[in-house]
Coordinates of N, CA, C and O in Angstrom, one line a residue:
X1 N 0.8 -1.2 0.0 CA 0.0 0.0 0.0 C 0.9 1.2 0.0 O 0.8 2.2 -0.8
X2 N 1.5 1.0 0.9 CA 2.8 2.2 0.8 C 3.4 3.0 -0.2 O 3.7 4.2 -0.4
X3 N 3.4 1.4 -1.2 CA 4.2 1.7 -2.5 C 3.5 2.2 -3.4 O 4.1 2.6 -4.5
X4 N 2.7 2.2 -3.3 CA 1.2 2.7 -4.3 C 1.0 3.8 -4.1 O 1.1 4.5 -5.1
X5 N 0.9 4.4 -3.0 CA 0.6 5.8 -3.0 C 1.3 6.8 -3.4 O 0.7 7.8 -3.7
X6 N 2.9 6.6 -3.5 CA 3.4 7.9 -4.9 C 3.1 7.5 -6.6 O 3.2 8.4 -7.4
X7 N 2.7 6.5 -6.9 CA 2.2 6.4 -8.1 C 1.0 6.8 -8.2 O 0.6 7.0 -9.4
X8 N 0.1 6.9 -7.2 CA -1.4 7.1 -7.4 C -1.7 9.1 -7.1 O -2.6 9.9 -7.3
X9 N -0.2 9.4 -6.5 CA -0.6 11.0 -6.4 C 0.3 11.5 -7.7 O 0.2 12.6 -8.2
X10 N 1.2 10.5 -8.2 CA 1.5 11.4 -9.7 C 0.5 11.0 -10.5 O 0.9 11.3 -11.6
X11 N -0.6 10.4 -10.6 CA -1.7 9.9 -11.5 C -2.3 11.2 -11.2 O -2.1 12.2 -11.8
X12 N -2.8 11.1 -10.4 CA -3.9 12.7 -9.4 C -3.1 13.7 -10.4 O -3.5 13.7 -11.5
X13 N -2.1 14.5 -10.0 CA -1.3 15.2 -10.5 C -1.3 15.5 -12.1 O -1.5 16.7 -12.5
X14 N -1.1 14.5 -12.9 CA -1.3 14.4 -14.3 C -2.7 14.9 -14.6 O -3.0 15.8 -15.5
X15 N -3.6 14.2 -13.7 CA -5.3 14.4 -14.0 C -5.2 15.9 -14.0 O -5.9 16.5 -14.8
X16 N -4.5 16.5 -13.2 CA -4.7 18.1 -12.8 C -4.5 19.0 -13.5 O -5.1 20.0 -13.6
X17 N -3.5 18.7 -14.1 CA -2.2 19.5 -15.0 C -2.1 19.0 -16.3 O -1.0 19.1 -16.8
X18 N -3.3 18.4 -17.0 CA -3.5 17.6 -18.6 C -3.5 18.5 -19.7 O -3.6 18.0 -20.9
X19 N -3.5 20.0 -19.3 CA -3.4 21.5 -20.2 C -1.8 21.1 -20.7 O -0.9 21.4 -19.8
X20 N -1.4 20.6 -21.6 CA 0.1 20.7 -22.5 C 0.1 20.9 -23.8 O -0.9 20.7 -24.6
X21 N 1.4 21.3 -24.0 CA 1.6 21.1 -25.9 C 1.1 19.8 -26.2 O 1.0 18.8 -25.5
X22 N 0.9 19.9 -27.5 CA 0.8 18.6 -28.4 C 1.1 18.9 -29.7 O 1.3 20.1 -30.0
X23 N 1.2 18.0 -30.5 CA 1.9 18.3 -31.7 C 0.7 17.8 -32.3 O 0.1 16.7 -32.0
X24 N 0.4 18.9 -33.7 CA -0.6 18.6 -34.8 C 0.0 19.1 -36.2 O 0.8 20.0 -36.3
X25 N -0.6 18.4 -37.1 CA -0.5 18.7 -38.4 C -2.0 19.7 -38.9 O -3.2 19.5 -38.5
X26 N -1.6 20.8 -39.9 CA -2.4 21.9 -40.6 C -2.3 21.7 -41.6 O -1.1 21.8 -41.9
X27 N -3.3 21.2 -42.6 CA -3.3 21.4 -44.2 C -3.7 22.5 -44.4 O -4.6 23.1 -43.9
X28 N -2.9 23.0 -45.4 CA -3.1 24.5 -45.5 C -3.0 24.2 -47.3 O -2.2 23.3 -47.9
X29 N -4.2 25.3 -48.3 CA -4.4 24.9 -49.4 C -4.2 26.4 -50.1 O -5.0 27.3 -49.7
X30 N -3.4 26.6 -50.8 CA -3.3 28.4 -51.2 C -3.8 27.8 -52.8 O -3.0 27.1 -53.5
X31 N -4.9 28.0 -53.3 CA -5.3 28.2 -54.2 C -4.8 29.1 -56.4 O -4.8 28.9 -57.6
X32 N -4.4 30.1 -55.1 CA -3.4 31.7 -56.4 C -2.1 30.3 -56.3 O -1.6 30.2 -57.4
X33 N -1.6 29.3 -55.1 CA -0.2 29.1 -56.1 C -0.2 27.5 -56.3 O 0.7 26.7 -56.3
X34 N -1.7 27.1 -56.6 CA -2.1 25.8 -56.9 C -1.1 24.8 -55.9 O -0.4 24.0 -56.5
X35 N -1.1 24.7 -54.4 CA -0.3 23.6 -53.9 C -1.4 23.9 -52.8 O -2.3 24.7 -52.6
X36 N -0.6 22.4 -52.0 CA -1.1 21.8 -50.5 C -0.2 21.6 -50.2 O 0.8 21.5 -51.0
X37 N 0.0 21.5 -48.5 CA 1.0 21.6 -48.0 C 0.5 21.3 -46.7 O -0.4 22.0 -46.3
X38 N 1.1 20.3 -45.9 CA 1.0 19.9 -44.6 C 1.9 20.3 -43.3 O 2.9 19.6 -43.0
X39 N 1.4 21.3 -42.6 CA 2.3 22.0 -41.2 C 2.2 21.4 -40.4 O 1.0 21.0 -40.1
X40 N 3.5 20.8 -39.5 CA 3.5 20.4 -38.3 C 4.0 21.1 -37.4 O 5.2 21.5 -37.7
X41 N 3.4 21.5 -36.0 CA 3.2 22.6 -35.2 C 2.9 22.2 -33.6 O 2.6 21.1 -33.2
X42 N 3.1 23.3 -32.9 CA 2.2 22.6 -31.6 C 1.3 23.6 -31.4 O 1.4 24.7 -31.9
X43 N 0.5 23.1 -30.7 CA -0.6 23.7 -30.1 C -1.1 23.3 -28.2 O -0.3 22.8 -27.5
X44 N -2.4 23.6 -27.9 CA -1.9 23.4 -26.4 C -3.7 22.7 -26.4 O -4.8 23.1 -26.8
X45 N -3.3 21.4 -25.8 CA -4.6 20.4 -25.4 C -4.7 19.8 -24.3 O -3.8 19.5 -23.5
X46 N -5.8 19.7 -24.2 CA -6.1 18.6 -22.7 C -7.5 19.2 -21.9 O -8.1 20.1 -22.4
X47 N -7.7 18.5 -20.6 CA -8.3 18.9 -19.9 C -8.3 20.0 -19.3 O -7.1 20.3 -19.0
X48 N -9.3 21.1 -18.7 CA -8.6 21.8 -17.3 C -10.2 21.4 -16.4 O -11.3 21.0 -16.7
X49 N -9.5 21.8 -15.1 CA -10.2 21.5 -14.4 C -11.4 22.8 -13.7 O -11.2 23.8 -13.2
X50 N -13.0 22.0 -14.1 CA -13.8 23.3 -14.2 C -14.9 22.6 -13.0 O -15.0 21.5 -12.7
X51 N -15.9 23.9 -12.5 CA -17.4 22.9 -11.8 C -18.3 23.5 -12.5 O -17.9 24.6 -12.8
X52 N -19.5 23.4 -13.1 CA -20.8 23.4 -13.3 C -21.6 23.9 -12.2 O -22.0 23.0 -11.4
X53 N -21.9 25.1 -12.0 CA -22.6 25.2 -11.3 C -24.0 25.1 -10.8 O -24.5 25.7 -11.8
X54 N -25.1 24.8 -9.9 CA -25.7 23.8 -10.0 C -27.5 25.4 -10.5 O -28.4 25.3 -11.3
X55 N -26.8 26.7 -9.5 CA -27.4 27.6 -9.5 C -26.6 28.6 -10.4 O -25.3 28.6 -10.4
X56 N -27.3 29.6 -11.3 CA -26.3 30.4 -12.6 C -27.0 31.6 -11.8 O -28.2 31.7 -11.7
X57 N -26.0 32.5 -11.3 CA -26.6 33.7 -11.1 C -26.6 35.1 -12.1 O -25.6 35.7 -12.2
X58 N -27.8 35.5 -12.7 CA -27.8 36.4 -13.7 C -26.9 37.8 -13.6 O -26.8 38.5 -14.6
X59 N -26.1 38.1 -12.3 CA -25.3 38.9 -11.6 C -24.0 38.9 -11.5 O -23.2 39.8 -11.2
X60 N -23.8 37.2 -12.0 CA -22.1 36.5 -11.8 C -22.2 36.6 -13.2 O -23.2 36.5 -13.8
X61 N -20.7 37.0 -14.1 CA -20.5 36.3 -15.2 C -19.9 34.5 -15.0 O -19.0 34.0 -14.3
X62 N -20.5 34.1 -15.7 CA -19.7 32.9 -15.7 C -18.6 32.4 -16.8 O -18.9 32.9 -17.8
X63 N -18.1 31.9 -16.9 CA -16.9 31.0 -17.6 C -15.9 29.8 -17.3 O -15.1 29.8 -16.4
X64 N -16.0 29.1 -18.0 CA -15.3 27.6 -17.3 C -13.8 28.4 -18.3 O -13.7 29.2 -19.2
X65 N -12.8 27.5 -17.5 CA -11.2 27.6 -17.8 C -11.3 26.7 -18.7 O -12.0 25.7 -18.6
X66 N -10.2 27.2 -20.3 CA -10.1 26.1 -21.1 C -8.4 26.1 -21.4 O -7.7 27.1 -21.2
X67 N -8.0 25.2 -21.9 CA -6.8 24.6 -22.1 C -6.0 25.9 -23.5 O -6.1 25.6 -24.7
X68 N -5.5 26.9 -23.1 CA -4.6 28.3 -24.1 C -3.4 27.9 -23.8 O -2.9 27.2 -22.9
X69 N -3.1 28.6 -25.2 CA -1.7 29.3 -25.3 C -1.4 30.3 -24.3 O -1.9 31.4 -24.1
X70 N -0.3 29.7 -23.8 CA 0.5 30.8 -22.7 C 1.3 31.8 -23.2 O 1.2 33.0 -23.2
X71 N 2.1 30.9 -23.8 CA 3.2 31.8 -24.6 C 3.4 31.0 -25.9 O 3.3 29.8 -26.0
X72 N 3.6 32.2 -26.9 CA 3.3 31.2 -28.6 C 4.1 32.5 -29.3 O 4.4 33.6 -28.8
X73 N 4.4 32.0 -30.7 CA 5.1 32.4 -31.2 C 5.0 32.4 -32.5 O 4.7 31.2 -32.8
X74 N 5.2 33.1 -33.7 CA 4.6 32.8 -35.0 C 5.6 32.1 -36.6 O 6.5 32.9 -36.9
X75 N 5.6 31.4 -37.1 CA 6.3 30.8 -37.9 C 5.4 31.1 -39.3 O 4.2 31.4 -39.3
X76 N 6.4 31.2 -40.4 CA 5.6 31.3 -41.6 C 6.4 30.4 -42.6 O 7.6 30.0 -42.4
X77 N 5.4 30.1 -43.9 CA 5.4 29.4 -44.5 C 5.4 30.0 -46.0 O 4.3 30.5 -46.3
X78 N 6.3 30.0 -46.7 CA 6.4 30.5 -48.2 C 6.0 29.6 -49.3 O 6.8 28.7 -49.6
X79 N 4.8 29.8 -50.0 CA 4.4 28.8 -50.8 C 5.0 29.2 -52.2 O 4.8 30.3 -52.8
X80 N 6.1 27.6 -52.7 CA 7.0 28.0 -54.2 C 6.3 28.0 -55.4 O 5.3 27.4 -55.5
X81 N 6.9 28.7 -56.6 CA 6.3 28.7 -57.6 C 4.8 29.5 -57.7 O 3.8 29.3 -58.5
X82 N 4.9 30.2 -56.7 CA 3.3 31.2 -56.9 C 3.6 32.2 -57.8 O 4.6 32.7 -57.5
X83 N 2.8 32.7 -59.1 CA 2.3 33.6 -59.8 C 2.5 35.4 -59.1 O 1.9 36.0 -58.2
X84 N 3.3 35.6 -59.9 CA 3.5 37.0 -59.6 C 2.4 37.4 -59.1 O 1.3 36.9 -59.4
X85 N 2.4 38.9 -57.9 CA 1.0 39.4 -57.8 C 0.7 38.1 -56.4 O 0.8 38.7 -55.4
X86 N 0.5 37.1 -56.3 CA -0.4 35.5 -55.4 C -0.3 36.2 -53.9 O 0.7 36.9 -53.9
X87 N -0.9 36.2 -52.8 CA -0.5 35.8 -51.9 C 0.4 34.4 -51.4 O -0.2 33.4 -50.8
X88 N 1.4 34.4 -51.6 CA 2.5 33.1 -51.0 C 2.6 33.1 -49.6 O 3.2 32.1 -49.3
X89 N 2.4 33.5 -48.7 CA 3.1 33.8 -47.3 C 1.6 33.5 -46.5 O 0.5 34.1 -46.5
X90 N 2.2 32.1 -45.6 CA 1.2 31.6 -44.7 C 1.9 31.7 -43.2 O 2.9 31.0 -43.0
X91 N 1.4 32.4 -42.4 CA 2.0 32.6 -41.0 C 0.9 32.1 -40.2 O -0.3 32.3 -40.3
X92 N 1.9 30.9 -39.1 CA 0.6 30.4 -38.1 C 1.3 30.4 -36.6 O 2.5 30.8 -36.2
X93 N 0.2 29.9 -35.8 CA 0.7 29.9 -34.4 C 1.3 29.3 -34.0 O 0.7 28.3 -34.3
X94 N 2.7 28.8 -33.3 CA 3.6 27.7 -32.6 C 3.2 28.0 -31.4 O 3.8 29.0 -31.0
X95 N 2.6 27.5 -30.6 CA 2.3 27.2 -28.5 C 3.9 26.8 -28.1 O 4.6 25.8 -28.5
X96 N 4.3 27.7 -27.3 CA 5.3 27.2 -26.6 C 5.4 26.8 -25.1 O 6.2 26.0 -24.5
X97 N 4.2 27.7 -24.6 CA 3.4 26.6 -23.3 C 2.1 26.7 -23.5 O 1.5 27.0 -24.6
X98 N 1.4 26.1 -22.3 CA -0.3 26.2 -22.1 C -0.2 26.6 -21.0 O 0.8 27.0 -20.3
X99 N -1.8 26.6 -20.4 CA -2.3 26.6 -19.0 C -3.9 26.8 -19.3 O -4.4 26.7 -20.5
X100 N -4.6 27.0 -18.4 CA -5.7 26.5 -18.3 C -6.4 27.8 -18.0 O -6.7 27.9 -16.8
X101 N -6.6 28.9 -18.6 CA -7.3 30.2 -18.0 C -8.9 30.4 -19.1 O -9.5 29.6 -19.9
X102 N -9.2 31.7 -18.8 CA -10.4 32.3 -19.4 C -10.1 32.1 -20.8 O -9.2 32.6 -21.4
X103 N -11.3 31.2 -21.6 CA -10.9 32.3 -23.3 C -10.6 33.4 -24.0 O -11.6 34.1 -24.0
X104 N -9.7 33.8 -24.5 CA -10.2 35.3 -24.9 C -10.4 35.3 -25.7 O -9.6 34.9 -26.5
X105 N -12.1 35.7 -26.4 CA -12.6 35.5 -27.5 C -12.2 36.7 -28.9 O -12.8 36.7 -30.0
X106 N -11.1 37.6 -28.4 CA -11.4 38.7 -29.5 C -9.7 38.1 -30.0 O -9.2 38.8 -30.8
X107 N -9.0 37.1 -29.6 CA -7.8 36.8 -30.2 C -7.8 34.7 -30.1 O -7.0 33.9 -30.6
X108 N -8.6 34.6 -29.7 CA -9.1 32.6 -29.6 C -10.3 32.5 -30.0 O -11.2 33.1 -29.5
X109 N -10.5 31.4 -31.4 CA -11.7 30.9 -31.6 C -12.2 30.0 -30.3 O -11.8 28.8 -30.3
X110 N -13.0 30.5 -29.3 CA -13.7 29.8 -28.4 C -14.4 28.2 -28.4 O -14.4 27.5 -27.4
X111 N -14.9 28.0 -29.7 CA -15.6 27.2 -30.1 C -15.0 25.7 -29.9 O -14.0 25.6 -29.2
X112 N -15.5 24.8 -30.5 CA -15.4 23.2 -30.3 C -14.3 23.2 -31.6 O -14.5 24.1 -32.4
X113 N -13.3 22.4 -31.7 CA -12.8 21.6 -32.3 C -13.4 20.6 -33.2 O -14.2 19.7 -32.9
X114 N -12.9 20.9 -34.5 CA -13.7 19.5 -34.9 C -13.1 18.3 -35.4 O -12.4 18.4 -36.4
X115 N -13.2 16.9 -34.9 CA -13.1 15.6 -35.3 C -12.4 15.0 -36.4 O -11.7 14.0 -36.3
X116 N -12.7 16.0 -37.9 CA -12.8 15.2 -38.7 C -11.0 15.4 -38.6 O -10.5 16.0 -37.7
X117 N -10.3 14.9 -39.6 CA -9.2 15.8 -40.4 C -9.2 16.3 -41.7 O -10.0 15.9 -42.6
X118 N -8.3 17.3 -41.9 CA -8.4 17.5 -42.8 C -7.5 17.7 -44.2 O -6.2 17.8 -44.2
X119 N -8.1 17.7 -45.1 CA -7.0 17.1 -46.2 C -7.3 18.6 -47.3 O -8.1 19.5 -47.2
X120 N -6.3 18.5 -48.4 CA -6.6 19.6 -49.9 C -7.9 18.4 -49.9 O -8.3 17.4 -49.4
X121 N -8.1 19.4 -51.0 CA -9.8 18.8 -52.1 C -9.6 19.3 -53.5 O -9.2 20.4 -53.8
X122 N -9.9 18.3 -54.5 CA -9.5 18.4 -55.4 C -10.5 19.6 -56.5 O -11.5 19.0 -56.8
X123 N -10.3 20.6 -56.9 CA -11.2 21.1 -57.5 C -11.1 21.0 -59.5 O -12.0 21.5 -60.2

């Protein structure tokens, strides 16, 4: 029993602190210079730890903490062989930490994530 219990408080621990980088891939499709192109990047996922309240007071704002960029940093992407005049130049987010605070919705899409992945499409 003894021996169990520092493995069972770094499990606790992990559950707590599940806001980290992860690494994802972006298909990104620039049309003006006819290519696709797949970015790999980090970003910041996981759990944070929120309650539901059982009573909503019309007087409280409310907001659950979600899994941000702490500190991030920006990388860009020069797409070859684009047509004079094209927008070529794709700049995106690199997360270099997370943590678990308020969204801010006027610089973070708030919204759900979606499931599928994503690929070019052939037009």
């Amino acid at each position: 029993m003894v021996m169990l219990l520092p493995a069972l408080m770094r499990a606790g621990s992990e559950c707590r602190s599940s806001c980290r980088l992860s690494n994802i891939s972006i298909t990104v499709e620039s049309e003006e210079c006819g290519s696709c192109i797949t970015i790999d990047t980090t970003a910041c996922a996981g759990l944070c730890k929120t309650q539901e309240r059982v009573y909503r007071s019309p007087m409280i704002q409310y907001y659950q903490n979600i899994c941000n960029f702490r500190e991030w940093t920006y990388e860009t992407y020069e797409f070859k062989g684009c047509p004079a005049g094209a927008d070529s130049v794709f700049t995106y987010p690199v997360a270099l930490s997370c943590d678990c605070s308020k969204c801010n919705s006027d610089i973070t899409d708030c919204g759900v994530l979606s499931q599928q992945t994503s690929s070019c499409t052939a037009h």
